[in-house]
Short mmCIF file of C-alpha atoms in Angstrom, two decimals:
data_model
loop_
_atom_site.label_atom_id
_atom_site.label_comp_id
_atom_site.label_asym_id
_atom_site.label_seq_id
_atom_site.Cartn_x
_atom_site.Cartn_y
_atom_site.Cartn_z
CA MET A 1 105.56 116.52 105.89
CA ARG A 2 108.84 116.14 104.85
CA PHE A 3 111.92 114.65 106.57
CA ARG A 4 116.19 114.66 105.60
CA HIS A 5 117.62 111.84 106.19
CA PRO A 6 120.94 110.57 107.70
CA ASP A 7 121.83 110.10 103.10
CA GLY A 8 120.56 113.77 102.50
CA SER A 9 118.18 112.85 100.96
CA THR A 10 114.11 113.75 101.16
CA VAL A 11 111.59 111.37 102.43
CA HIS A 12 108.10 112.60 102.47
CA LEU A 13 105.35 111.84 105.00
CA ALA A 14 101.59 111.88 103.97
CA TYR A 15 98.59 110.67 104.88
CA CYS A 16 95.48 109.52 102.46
CA THR A 17 92.42 111.23 101.97
CA ASN A 18 90.66 108.25 100.87
CA VAL A 19 88.88 108.57 104.55
CA HIS A 20 86.88 111.33 103.10
CA PRO A 21 84.76 109.96 100.67
CA ALA A 22 84.46 111.96 97.33
CA GLU A 23 84.06 111.02 94.11
CA THR A 24 83.91 113.81 92.23
CA LEU A 25 86.37 117.04 91.91
CA ASP A 26 83.94 119.46 93.07
CA GLY A 27 84.25 116.75 96.31
CA VAL A 28 87.82 116.83 96.52
CA LEU A 29 88.57 120.44 97.12
CA ALA A 30 85.66 120.01 99.84
CA GLN A 31 88.04 118.00 101.51
CA LEU A 32 90.86 120.27 101.27
CA ARG A 33 88.72 122.98 103.01
CA ASP A 34 87.16 120.88 105.17
CA HIS A 35 89.50 117.71 106.72
CA CYS A 36 93.00 118.28 104.72
CA GLU A 37 93.87 121.89 105.78
CA PRO A 38 92.51 121.98 109.84
CA VAL A 39 94.86 118.61 110.14
CA ARG A 40 98.14 120.87 108.79
CA LYS A 41 96.83 123.17 111.44
CA ARG A 42 96.00 121.19 114.29
CA LEU A 43 99.29 119.77 113.38
CA GLY A 44 100.96 123.45 113.37
CA ARG A 45 102.44 122.76 110.06
CA ASP A 46 103.24 125.59 107.24
CA ARG A 47 102.52 122.29 104.53
CA LEU A 48 101.20 118.99 104.91
CA GLY A 49 101.52 116.57 102.62
CA ILE A 50 98.47 114.77 101.66
CA GLY A 51 98.04 111.26 99.38
CA LEU A 52 95.35 112.11 97.35
CA TRP A 53 92.32 109.31 96.49
CA LEU A 54 91.01 111.02 93.10
CA ALA A 55 87.89 108.49 91.87
CA ARG A 56 87.04 108.08 88.29
CA ASP A 57 84.83 111.23 87.65
CA ALA A 58 87.48 113.08 89.46
CA ALA A 59 90.55 112.13 87.72
CA HIS A 60 88.81 112.43 84.22
CA ALA A 61 87.85 116.14 84.83
CA LEU A 62 91.04 117.29 85.66
CA VAL A 63 93.24 115.15 82.63
CA THR A 64 90.74 116.72 80.09
CA ASP A 65 90.74 120.06 81.76
CA PRO A 66 94.28 121.55 81.87
CA SER A 67 92.19 125.10 83.64
CA ALA A 68 90.71 122.54 86.44
CA LEU A 69 94.61 120.69 87.51
CA ARG A 70 95.67 124.15 87.21
CA GLY A 71 93.06 125.45 90.36
CA LEU A 72 93.02 121.91 92.09
CA ARG A 73 97.28 122.45 91.82
CA THR A 74 96.56 126.60 93.60
CA GLU A 75 94.10 125.43 95.71
CA LEU A 76 97.19 122.75 97.18
CA ASP A 77 99.12 125.56 97.15
CA ARG A 78 96.59 128.49 99.00
CA ARG A 79 96.08 126.00 101.62
CA GLY A 80 99.73 124.78 102.76
CA LEU A 81 99.61 121.34 101.51
CA GLU A 82 101.61 118.90 98.60
CA VAL A 83 100.89 115.98 96.49
CA VAL A 84 103.79 113.61 95.73
CA THR A 85 101.43 109.75 95.67
CA LEU A 86 98.43 109.11 94.67
CA ASN A 87 96.37 106.19 96.41
CA GLY A 88 95.12 104.54 92.54
CA PHE A 89 93.54 101.67 94.26
CA PRO A 90 90.03 102.22 94.78
CA TYR A 91 88.39 103.67 91.22
CA GLU A 92 85.03 104.68 92.52
CA GLY A 93 82.74 103.64 95.28
CA PHE A 94 84.69 103.52 98.05
CA GLY A 95 82.95 105.82 100.04
CA ALA A 96 79.18 103.37 99.39
CA GLU A 97 77.33 101.69 101.88
CA GLU A 98 78.89 98.46 101.37
CA VAL A 99 82.26 98.54 99.19
CA LYS A 100 83.08 94.90 99.62
CA TYR A 101 84.57 93.27 96.63
CA ARG A 102 83.72 96.20 94.26
CA VAL A 103 87.01 98.11 95.21
CA TYR A 104 89.25 95.37 92.79
CA LYS A 105 87.57 96.15 89.83
CA PRO A 106 88.22 97.04 87.34
CA ASP A 107 91.51 94.90 87.86
CA TRP A 108 94.47 95.03 85.83
CA ALA A 109 93.06 92.52 82.76
CA ASP A 110 90.02 95.49 82.12
CA PRO A 111 91.26 98.33 80.31
CA GLU A 112 89.28 101.42 82.25
CA ARG A 113 92.08 100.10 84.95
CA LEU A 114 95.50 101.50 82.67
CA GLU A 115 93.19 103.95 81.24
CA HIS A 116 92.66 105.35 84.96
CA THR A 117 96.21 104.80 86.27
CA THR A 118 97.73 106.74 83.20
CA SER A 119 95.20 109.35 84.16
CA LEU A 120 96.20 109.67 87.56
CA ALA A 121 100.16 109.93 86.09
CA ARG A 122 99.31 112.17 84.15
CA VAL A 123 97.49 114.47 86.71
CA LEU A 124 100.26 113.52 89.38
CA ALA A 125 103.10 114.82 87.30
CA GLY A 126 100.87 118.31 87.53
CA LEU A 127 100.80 117.68 90.64
CA LEU A 128 103.83 117.89 92.32
CA PRO A 129 105.50 120.49 93.77
CA ASP A 130 107.95 122.21 91.98
CA ASP A 131 111.04 121.19 93.51
CA VAL A 132 110.09 117.57 93.32
CA THR A 133 110.39 115.43 90.07
CA ASP A 134 109.30 112.03 91.25
CA GLY A 135 105.80 111.01 92.19
CA THR A 136 104.27 107.49 92.77
CA ILE A 137 100.99 105.86 92.57
CA SER A 138 100.01 103.03 94.46
CA THR A 139 97.58 100.28 92.71
CA LEU A 140 95.89 97.10 92.58
CA PRO A 141 97.62 94.09 92.35
CA LEU A 142 96.52 92.85 89.44
CA ALA A 143 93.21 91.46 90.44
CA TRP A 144 91.34 89.66 93.05
CA ARG A 145 92.53 85.49 93.21
CA THR A 146 88.74 84.74 91.83
CA ALA A 147 88.51 84.51 87.72
CA TYR A 148 91.89 85.46 86.95
CA ASP A 149 93.49 82.67 84.93
CA GLU A 150 96.27 82.45 82.17
CA THR A 151 93.98 84.77 79.58
CA ARG A 152 93.35 87.79 81.99
CA ALA A 153 97.11 87.17 83.74
CA ASP A 154 98.54 88.74 79.96
CA LYS A 155 96.41 90.97 79.30
CA ALA A 156 97.23 92.42 82.67
CA ARG A 157 100.92 91.86 82.77
CA GLY A 158 100.67 93.88 78.96
CA ALA A 159 98.37 96.70 80.56
CA LEU A 160 101.26 97.84 83.16
CA VAL A 161 104.03 97.29 79.94
CA ILE A 162 102.31 99.19 78.04
CA LEU A 163 102.01 102.16 81.72
CA ALA A 164 105.75 101.42 82.09
CA GLU A 165 106.38 102.97 78.24
CA ARG A 166 103.89 105.79 78.69
CA LEU A 167 105.57 106.72 82.18
CA ASP A 168 108.49 106.71 79.66
CA ALA A 169 106.43 109.26 77.73
CA LEU A 170 105.47 111.46 80.34
CA GLU A 171 109.23 112.40 82.02
CA GLU A 172 109.99 112.77 78.13
CA LEU A 173 107.25 115.19 77.59
CA THR A 174 106.86 117.01 81.89
CA GLY A 175 110.63 115.98 83.27
CA ARG A 176 108.43 114.09 86.03
CA SER A 177 109.03 111.00 86.85
CA ILE A 178 105.67 108.58 87.95
CA ARG A 179 106.25 105.15 89.06
CA ILE A 180 103.29 102.67 90.05
CA GLY A 181 103.23 100.21 92.80
CA LEU A 182 101.05 97.06 92.97
CA GLU A 183 99.50 96.96 96.80
CA PRO A 184 100.01 93.36 98.16
CA GLU A 185 96.56 92.60 99.87
CA PRO A 186 95.08 89.13 100.91
CA GLY A 187 92.46 87.47 98.61
CA CYS A 188 94.79 89.03 95.70
CA VAL A 189 96.05 87.55 93.47
CA VAL A 190 99.36 88.86 94.60
CA GLU A 191 98.54 88.42 98.18
CA THR A 192 102.26 89.03 99.93
CA THR A 193 105.46 89.99 99.71
CA HIS A 194 106.63 87.37 97.68
CA ASP A 195 103.94 86.58 95.18
CA ALA A 196 105.07 90.29 93.75
CA ILE A 197 108.01 89.32 92.78
CA ALA A 198 107.71 86.78 89.97
CA PRO A 199 105.25 89.26 87.91
CA LEU A 200 107.54 92.11 88.24
CA THR A 201 110.17 90.51 88.15
CA ALA A 202 109.11 89.58 84.67
CA ILE A 203 108.10 93.59 83.52
CA ALA A 204 112.29 94.05 84.76
CA HIS A 205 110.79 98.15 84.51
CA ASP A 206 112.51 100.06 87.71
CA ARG A 207 108.90 102.25 86.89
CA ILE A 208 106.43 99.31 87.97
CA GLY A 209 107.33 97.92 91.66
CA ILE A 210 105.54 97.68 95.20
CA CYS A 211 103.66 99.65 97.60
CA VAL A 212 104.46 97.89 101.18
CA ASP A 213 101.09 98.02 103.60
CA THR A 214 101.88 97.55 106.51
CA CYS A 215 98.60 96.02 107.61
CA HIS A 216 98.69 93.79 104.83
CA LEU A 217 101.55 92.81 105.62
CA ALA A 218 101.00 92.28 109.30
CA THR A 219 98.02 90.60 108.18
CA SER A 220 99.75 87.55 106.08
CA PHE A 221 101.85 87.43 108.98
CA GLU A 222 104.98 88.57 106.89
CA ASP A 223 108.22 89.05 109.07
CA PRO A 224 109.47 92.65 107.58
CA HIS A 225 112.71 92.14 107.84
CA THR A 226 112.26 89.11 105.24
CA ALA A 227 109.81 90.45 103.32
CA LEU A 228 111.87 93.56 102.56
CA ASP A 229 115.48 91.58 101.82
CA ALA A 230 113.72 89.61 99.66
CA LEU A 231 112.00 92.42 97.47
CA THR A 232 115.81 94.38 97.77
CA GLU A 233 117.68 90.81 96.71
CA ALA A 234 114.91 90.82 93.63
CA ARG A 235 115.92 94.01 92.93
CA VAL A 236 111.84 95.32 93.00
CA PRO A 237 111.90 98.35 93.88
CA VAL A 238 110.03 99.78 97.04
CA VAL A 239 107.56 102.66 95.47
CA LYS A 240 106.08 103.78 98.30
CA SER A 241 104.77 102.44 101.58
CA GLN A 242 101.45 102.95 103.37
CA LEU A 243 102.12 102.96 107.25
CA SER A 244 99.09 100.87 108.57
CA ALA A 245 98.37 98.57 111.60
CA ALA A 246 96.14 95.60 111.50
CA LEU A 247 93.60 94.23 114.12
CA HIS A 248 95.28 90.94 116.15
CA ALA A 249 93.91 88.54 118.58
CA GLU A 250 96.51 86.41 120.56
CA HIS A 251 93.95 84.04 121.47
CA PRO A 252 91.00 83.70 119.50
CA ARG A 253 89.65 80.43 121.04
CA LEU A 254 88.33 82.65 124.11
CA PRO A 255 84.57 84.05 124.00
CA ASP A 256 85.99 88.06 124.98
CA VAL A 257 88.39 87.51 122.19
CA ARG A 258 86.01 86.50 119.79
CA GLU A 259 82.50 88.77 121.24
CA ALA A 260 85.86 91.79 120.84
CA LEU A 261 85.94 90.40 117.08
CA ALA A 262 82.75 90.63 116.26
CA ALA A 263 82.43 94.42 116.90
CA PHE A 264 84.69 94.98 114.02
CA ALA A 265 82.52 92.77 111.93
CA GLU A 266 81.00 95.50 109.53
CA PRO A 267 79.13 95.41 105.95
CA ARG A 268 81.43 98.45 104.26
CA PHE A 269 84.22 96.87 103.86
CA LEU A 270 86.11 93.10 103.48
CA HIS A 271 88.12 92.29 106.15
CA GLN A 272 89.93 89.00 105.00
CA THR A 273 91.22 87.38 109.11
CA ARG A 274 94.37 85.18 108.42
CA SER A 275 95.55 82.87 111.39
CA ALA A 276 99.23 81.17 110.78
CA GLY A 277 98.75 78.22 112.66
CA THR A 278 98.36 74.84 112.10
CA ALA A 279 94.40 73.13 112.33
CA ASP A 280 95.92 71.38 115.55
CA GLY A 281 98.10 74.47 116.58
CA SER A 282 101.19 72.75 116.04
CA GLY A 283 102.38 75.15 114.57
CA THR A 284 102.52 78.36 111.33
CA ALA A 285 102.25 77.03 108.91
CA PRO A 286 100.28 76.83 106.50
CA LEU A 287 98.21 79.95 106.52
CA HIS A 288 95.09 79.60 107.05
CA GLY A 289 91.96 82.38 105.82
CA THR A 290 88.85 83.95 104.80
CA ASP A 291 87.66 86.70 103.47
CA ASP A 292 85.86 88.23 106.22
CA LEU A 293 85.76 88.72 109.59
CA ASP A 294 82.16 87.34 110.34
CA GLU A 295 83.37 84.01 107.83
CA ALA A 296 85.87 83.68 110.32
CA LEU A 297 83.91 84.42 113.62
CA ALA A 298 81.36 81.83 112.29
CA ALA A 299 80.02 78.49 114.79
CA ASP A 300 81.69 76.06 111.61
CA GLY A 301 84.70 78.56 110.51
CA PRO A 302 87.75 77.21 109.17
CA LEU A 303 90.50 78.79 110.91
CA PRO A 304 92.55 77.05 113.66
CA ASP A 305 91.61 78.67 117.06
CA THR A 306 94.72 78.13 118.57
CA ALA A 307 96.74 80.38 117.43
CA PRO A 308 96.93 84.57 117.20
CA TRP A 309 94.36 86.03 114.18
CA ARG A 310 94.66 89.12 111.41
CA ALA A 311 92.91 90.72 110.60
CA HIS A 312 92.57 93.09 107.45
CA PHE A 313 91.36 96.16 109.27
CA HIS A 314 93.26 99.58 108.87
CA VAL A 315 93.08 100.58 113.11
CA PRO A 316 94.37 104.09 113.48
CA LEU A 317 98.27 103.89 114.47
CA HIS A 318 98.02 105.47 117.60
CA ALA A 319 95.04 103.91 119.31
CA ALA A 320 95.09 100.03 119.95
CA PRO A 321 91.59 98.54 120.40
CA ALA A 322 90.90 97.84 124.24
CA ALA A 323 92.54 94.64 125.47
CA PRO A 324 91.77 91.55 124.55
CA LEU A 325 92.77 92.66 121.37
CA THR A 326 95.52 95.05 120.02
CA SER A 327 97.07 96.12 116.82
CA THR A 328 99.77 95.20 114.45
CA LEU A 329 101.98 98.66 115.32
CA PRO A 330 104.96 96.18 116.11
CA VAL A 331 105.40 94.90 112.82
CA LEU A 332 104.62 98.79 111.11
CA LYS A 333 107.87 99.99 113.49
CA ALA A 334 109.69 97.40 112.12
CA ALA A 335 108.93 97.39 108.48
CA LEU A 336 109.86 101.52 109.20
CA THR A 337 112.77 100.37 111.13
CA ARG A 338 114.42 98.38 106.84
CA LEU A 339 112.22 100.82 105.64
CA VAL A 340 114.16 104.23 106.32
CA GLY A 341 116.33 103.37 109.27
CA GLY A 342 119.25 102.31 107.17
CA PRO A 343 122.04 104.09 105.26
CA HIS A 344 119.48 105.01 102.45
CA PRO A 345 115.90 104.60 102.55
CA LEU A 346 114.11 102.07 100.23
CA THR A 347 111.51 104.24 99.77
CA ARG A 348 111.22 107.96 100.21
CA HIS A 349 107.12 107.88 100.15
CA LEU A 350 105.64 107.33 103.29
CA GLU A 351 101.73 107.50 103.38
CA VAL A 352 99.29 106.92 106.73
CA GLU A 353 96.17 105.30 105.35
CA THR A 354 93.91 104.21 108.00
CA TYR A 355 90.85 105.01 105.92
CA THR A 356 88.33 102.59 108.20
CA TRP A 357 87.65 105.41 111.26
CA GLN A 358 83.25 105.33 110.13
CA ALA A 359 83.83 101.78 110.22
CA LEU A 360 85.05 101.24 113.60
CA PRO A 361 82.79 99.58 116.82
CA PRO A 362 80.29 102.72 117.65
CA GLU A 363 82.04 103.82 120.58
CA LEU A 364 84.46 104.31 118.68
CA ARG A 365 84.04 106.44 115.77
CA PRO A 366 84.53 110.38 115.45
CA ARG A 367 81.45 111.83 116.58
CA ALA A 368 82.22 115.28 114.17
CA ARG A 369 85.06 116.78 112.32
CA ALA A 370 86.76 118.12 114.87
CA GLN A 371 87.41 114.54 116.43
CA LEU A 372 88.12 112.97 113.11
CA THR A 373 90.98 115.80 112.72
CA ASP A 374 92.28 114.82 115.73
CA GLY A 375 92.95 111.19 115.54
CA ILE A 376 94.70 111.97 111.78
CA ALA A 377 96.85 114.55 113.48
CA ALA A 378 97.97 112.06 116.77
CA GLU A 379 98.41 109.12 113.85
CA LEU A 380 100.78 111.90 111.70
CA THR A 381 102.24 112.64 115.05
CA LEU A 382 102.84 109.42 116.38
CA ALA A 383 104.61 108.64 112.47
CA ARG A 384 106.69 111.76 112.88
CA ASP A 385 107.96 110.50 115.84
CA LEU A 386 109.36 107.20 114.51
CA LEU A 387 111.01 109.07 111.58
CA THR A 388 112.92 111.23 114.09
CA ASP A 389 113.76 108.14 116.30
CA LEU A 390 115.38 106.76 113.34
CA GLY A 391 117.31 109.76 113.00
CA LEU A 392 115.68 111.23 110.39
CA LYS A 393 115.84 115.01 110.58
CA GLU A 394 111.73 117.12 110.05
CA LEU A 395 111.70 119.86 107.68
CA PRO A 396 109.96 123.03 107.65
#
């Protein structure tokens, strides 16, 4: 979906296909047929943007076989789909029964991460629509925080410098500009937007910036305006933004709230949980956290329960959890106002990313493909309405 910003630029809205598990090129092609095109038709649109997730095997197949890449581009066109952004965070196995910490490997200190991201950039340059010259890729925020020392930090910085050089060369060769955004996530080396400023200003290359995920932003209790103002002042480019909402519990001390939260503690993904309260409930700092929701809910859990909790669980944008829980949709709205509501957009690539539909409590999961289609279409409709309320005009 495309929108005209009041300044005349085009803002793209997509939904991320990492919600549909697929590791191979054949699996990706099946996604387009079984999920992406039905969402487009449900919305009644001639064209729908998708943020492709390409696992290692699929990316390798596309970058080593020009005919396969042309075939994917043809299939996108045939189904009324377009790609301007990729999700390069998960490397492989995102559809496994247990993902948890595996999603952070390989990290940017490992050569495989550089090679995979280079492949994604080359693929994206070949998938961009004819009238689009700019593409974006979101990626791991350097590494998970453990076992990350100065030696690995040096390797990660070196890899990103090499990547920037490769992206320069790619534009010279293809005329397509591809940019990469580190995606801050709780528990990682770069957990917040603030954490991203030092490493990105050290690299100081406009092809390497940040991807602002509004669920992660909210989970870390970051104020969107403060965070985005700091990025602007530091001249860190917002390459793209993932529109997502976290799980919010206002009164985690109450038994019914803890019972409701427990329904979201599941074995597939990590659900990092944060409390902004101090141990005695006297303030909002420092930030307390656990790597997963079940750790927070344990009888001897380390989080103070006198202040709200937020959990890294991407809940559907249009359907907040039932009381006593809610979502951080207000944080998303505030971030979007700052991202595209000003005289010029801070980013032109937006991506709805609710990958946890099948990880929801059983009674909330879509039971059939059509229900998932309806849910994704409803999320995109909400995002579209937020954009038009900010003065953007939807394009055919």
